[in-house]
Short mmCIF file of C-alpha atoms in Angstrom, two decimals:
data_model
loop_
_atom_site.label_atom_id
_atom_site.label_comp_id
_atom_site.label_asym_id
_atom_site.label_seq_id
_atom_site.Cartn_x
_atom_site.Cartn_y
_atom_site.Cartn_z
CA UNK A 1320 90.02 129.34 118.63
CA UNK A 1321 86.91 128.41 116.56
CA UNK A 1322 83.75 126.64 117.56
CA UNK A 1323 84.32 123.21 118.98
CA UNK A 1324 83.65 120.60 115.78
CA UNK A 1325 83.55 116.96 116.50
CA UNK A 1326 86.69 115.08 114.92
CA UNK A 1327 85.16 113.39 111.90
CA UNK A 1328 83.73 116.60 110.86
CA UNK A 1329 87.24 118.23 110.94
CA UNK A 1330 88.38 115.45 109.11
CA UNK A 1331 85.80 115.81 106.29
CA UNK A 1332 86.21 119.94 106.71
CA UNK A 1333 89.69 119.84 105.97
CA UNK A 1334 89.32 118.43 102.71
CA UNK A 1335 87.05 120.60 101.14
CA UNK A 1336 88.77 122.77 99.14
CA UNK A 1337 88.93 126.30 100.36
CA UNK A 1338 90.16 129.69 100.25
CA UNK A 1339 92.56 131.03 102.87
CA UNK A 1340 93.14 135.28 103.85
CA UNK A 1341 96.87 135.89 102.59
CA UNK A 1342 96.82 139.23 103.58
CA UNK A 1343 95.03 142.35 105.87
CA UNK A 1344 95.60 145.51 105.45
CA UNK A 1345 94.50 148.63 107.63
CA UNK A 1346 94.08 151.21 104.63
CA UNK A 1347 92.01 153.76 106.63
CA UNK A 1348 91.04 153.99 110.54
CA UNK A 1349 87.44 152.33 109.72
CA UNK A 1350 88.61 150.04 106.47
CA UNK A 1351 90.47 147.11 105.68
CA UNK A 1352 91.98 145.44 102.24
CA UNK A 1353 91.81 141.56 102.90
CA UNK A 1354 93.50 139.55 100.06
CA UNK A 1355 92.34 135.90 99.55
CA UNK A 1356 94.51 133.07 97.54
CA UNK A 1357 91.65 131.85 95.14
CA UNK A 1358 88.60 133.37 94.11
CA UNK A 1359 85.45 133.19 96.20
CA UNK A 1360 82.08 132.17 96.33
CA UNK A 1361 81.16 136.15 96.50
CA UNK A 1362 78.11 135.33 98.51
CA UNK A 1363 80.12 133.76 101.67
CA UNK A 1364 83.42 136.33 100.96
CA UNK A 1365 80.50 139.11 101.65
CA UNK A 1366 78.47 138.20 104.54
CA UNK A 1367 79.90 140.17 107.11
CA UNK A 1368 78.91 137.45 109.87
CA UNK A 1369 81.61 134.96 108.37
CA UNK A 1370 83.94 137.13 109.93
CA UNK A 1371 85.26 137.81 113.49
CA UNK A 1372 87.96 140.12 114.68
CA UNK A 1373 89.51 139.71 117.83
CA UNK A 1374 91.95 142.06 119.45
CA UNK A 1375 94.17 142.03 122.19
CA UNK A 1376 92.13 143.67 124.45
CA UNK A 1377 90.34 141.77 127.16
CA UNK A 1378 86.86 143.11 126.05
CA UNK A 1379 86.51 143.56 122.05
CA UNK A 1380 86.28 147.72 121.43
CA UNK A 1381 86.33 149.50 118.10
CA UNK A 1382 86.10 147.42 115.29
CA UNK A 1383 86.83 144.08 117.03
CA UNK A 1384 84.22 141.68 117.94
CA UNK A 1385 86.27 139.63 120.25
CA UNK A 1386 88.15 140.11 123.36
CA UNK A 1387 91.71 138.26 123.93
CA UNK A 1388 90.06 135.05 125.65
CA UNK A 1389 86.80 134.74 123.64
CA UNK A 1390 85.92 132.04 121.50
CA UNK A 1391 84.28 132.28 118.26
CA UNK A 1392 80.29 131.98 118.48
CA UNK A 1393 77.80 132.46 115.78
CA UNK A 1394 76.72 135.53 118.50
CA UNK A 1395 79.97 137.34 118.01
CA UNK A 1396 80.37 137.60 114.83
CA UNK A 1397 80.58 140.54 112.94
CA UNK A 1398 77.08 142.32 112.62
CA UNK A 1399 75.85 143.61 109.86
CA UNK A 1400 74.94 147.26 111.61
CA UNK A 1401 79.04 147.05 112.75
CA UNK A 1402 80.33 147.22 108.48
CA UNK A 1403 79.96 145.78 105.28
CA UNK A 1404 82.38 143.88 103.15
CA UNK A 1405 82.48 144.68 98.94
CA UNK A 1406 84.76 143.38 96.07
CA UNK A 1407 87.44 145.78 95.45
CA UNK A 1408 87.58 144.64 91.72
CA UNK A 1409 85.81 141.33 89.69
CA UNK A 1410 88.38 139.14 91.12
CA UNK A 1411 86.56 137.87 93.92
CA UNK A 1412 90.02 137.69 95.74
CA UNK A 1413 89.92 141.43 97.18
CA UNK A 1414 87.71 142.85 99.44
CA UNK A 1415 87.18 145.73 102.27
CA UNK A 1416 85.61 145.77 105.16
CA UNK A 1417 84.20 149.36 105.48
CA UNK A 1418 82.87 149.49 109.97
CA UNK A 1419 80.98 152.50 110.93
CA UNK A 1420 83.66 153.02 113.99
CA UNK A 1421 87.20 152.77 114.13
CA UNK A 1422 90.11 150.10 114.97
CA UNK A 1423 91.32 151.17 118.37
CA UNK A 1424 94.78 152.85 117.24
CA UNK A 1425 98.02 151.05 119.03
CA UNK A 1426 95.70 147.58 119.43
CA UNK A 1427 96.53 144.05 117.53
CA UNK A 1428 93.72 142.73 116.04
CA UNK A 1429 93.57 139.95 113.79
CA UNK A 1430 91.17 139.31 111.00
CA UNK A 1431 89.49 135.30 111.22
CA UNK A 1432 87.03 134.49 108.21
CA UNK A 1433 85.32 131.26 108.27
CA UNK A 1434 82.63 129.29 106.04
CA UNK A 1435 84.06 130.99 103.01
CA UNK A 1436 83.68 129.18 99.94
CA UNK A 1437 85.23 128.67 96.62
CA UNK A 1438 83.63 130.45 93.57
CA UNK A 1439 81.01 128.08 91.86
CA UNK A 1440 80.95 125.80 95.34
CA UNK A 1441 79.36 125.87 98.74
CA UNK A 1442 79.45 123.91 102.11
CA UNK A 1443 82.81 124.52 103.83
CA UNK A 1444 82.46 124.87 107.36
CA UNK A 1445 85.53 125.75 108.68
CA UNK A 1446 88.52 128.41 108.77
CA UNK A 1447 89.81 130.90 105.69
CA UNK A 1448 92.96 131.19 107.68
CA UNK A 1449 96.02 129.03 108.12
CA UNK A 1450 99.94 129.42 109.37
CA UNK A 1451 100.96 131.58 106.45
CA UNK A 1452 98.34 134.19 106.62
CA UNK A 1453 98.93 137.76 107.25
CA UNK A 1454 95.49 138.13 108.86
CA UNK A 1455 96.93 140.53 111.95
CA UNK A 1456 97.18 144.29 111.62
CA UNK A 1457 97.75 146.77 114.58
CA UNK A 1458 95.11 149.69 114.23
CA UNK A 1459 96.56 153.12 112.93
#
């Protein structure tokens, strides 16, 4: 699913300590409540283009920026002209992302955050997601 990263690098990547998305939530057609575990650097839990969302939908529409079969490339990433992302309180666990269009109503998407950091640290290359996450929402 994410960018190909040779083997030692996953090795070292995995034990960086990181924060992973518990939970997405659609709370409006154009805005979503993601939840994070531990607090964040709130420079990398901001930047839009850590962030990709793919839906189910063989070409990405609405507020996703992957199709089904698509991997995940620096190039389609969320842009910045597509939303923004802001703390919903000082936590630096909460966020929304607020996109200028819509999810597509009746699609899956799911919500995959990468290179986002602990608070106070900085480096981790990999994914904010694991088995346990809640990261999928189906657009109202």
């Amino acid at each position: 699913m994410i960018m190909d990263i040779p083997s030692h690098l996953d090795h070292e990547r995995q034990m960086i300590p990181h924060p992973i998305l518990v939970e997405v939530r659609q709370t409006a057609p154009n805005q979503l409540l993601m939840m994070y575990d531990q607090r964040t650097d709130l420079a990398s839990a901001t930047n839009v283009s850590n962030y990709w969302i793919r839906s189910n939908m063989a070409r990405p529409a609405g507020v996703a920026s992957l199709g089904m079969s698509d991997a995940l490339t620096p190039e389609n990433a969320i842009r910045h002209e597509m939303g923004r992302i802001t703390p919903v309180d000082n936590t630096n666990m909460r966020f929304v992302i607020t996109f200028r269009s819509n999810a597509m109503s009746g699609v899956l998407h799911v919500v995959l955050p990468c290179f986002v950091n602990l608070a106070g640290r900085t480096g981790f290359r990999g994914e904010n997601w694991g088995p346990f996450s809640r990261n999928a929402f189906v657009g109202i």
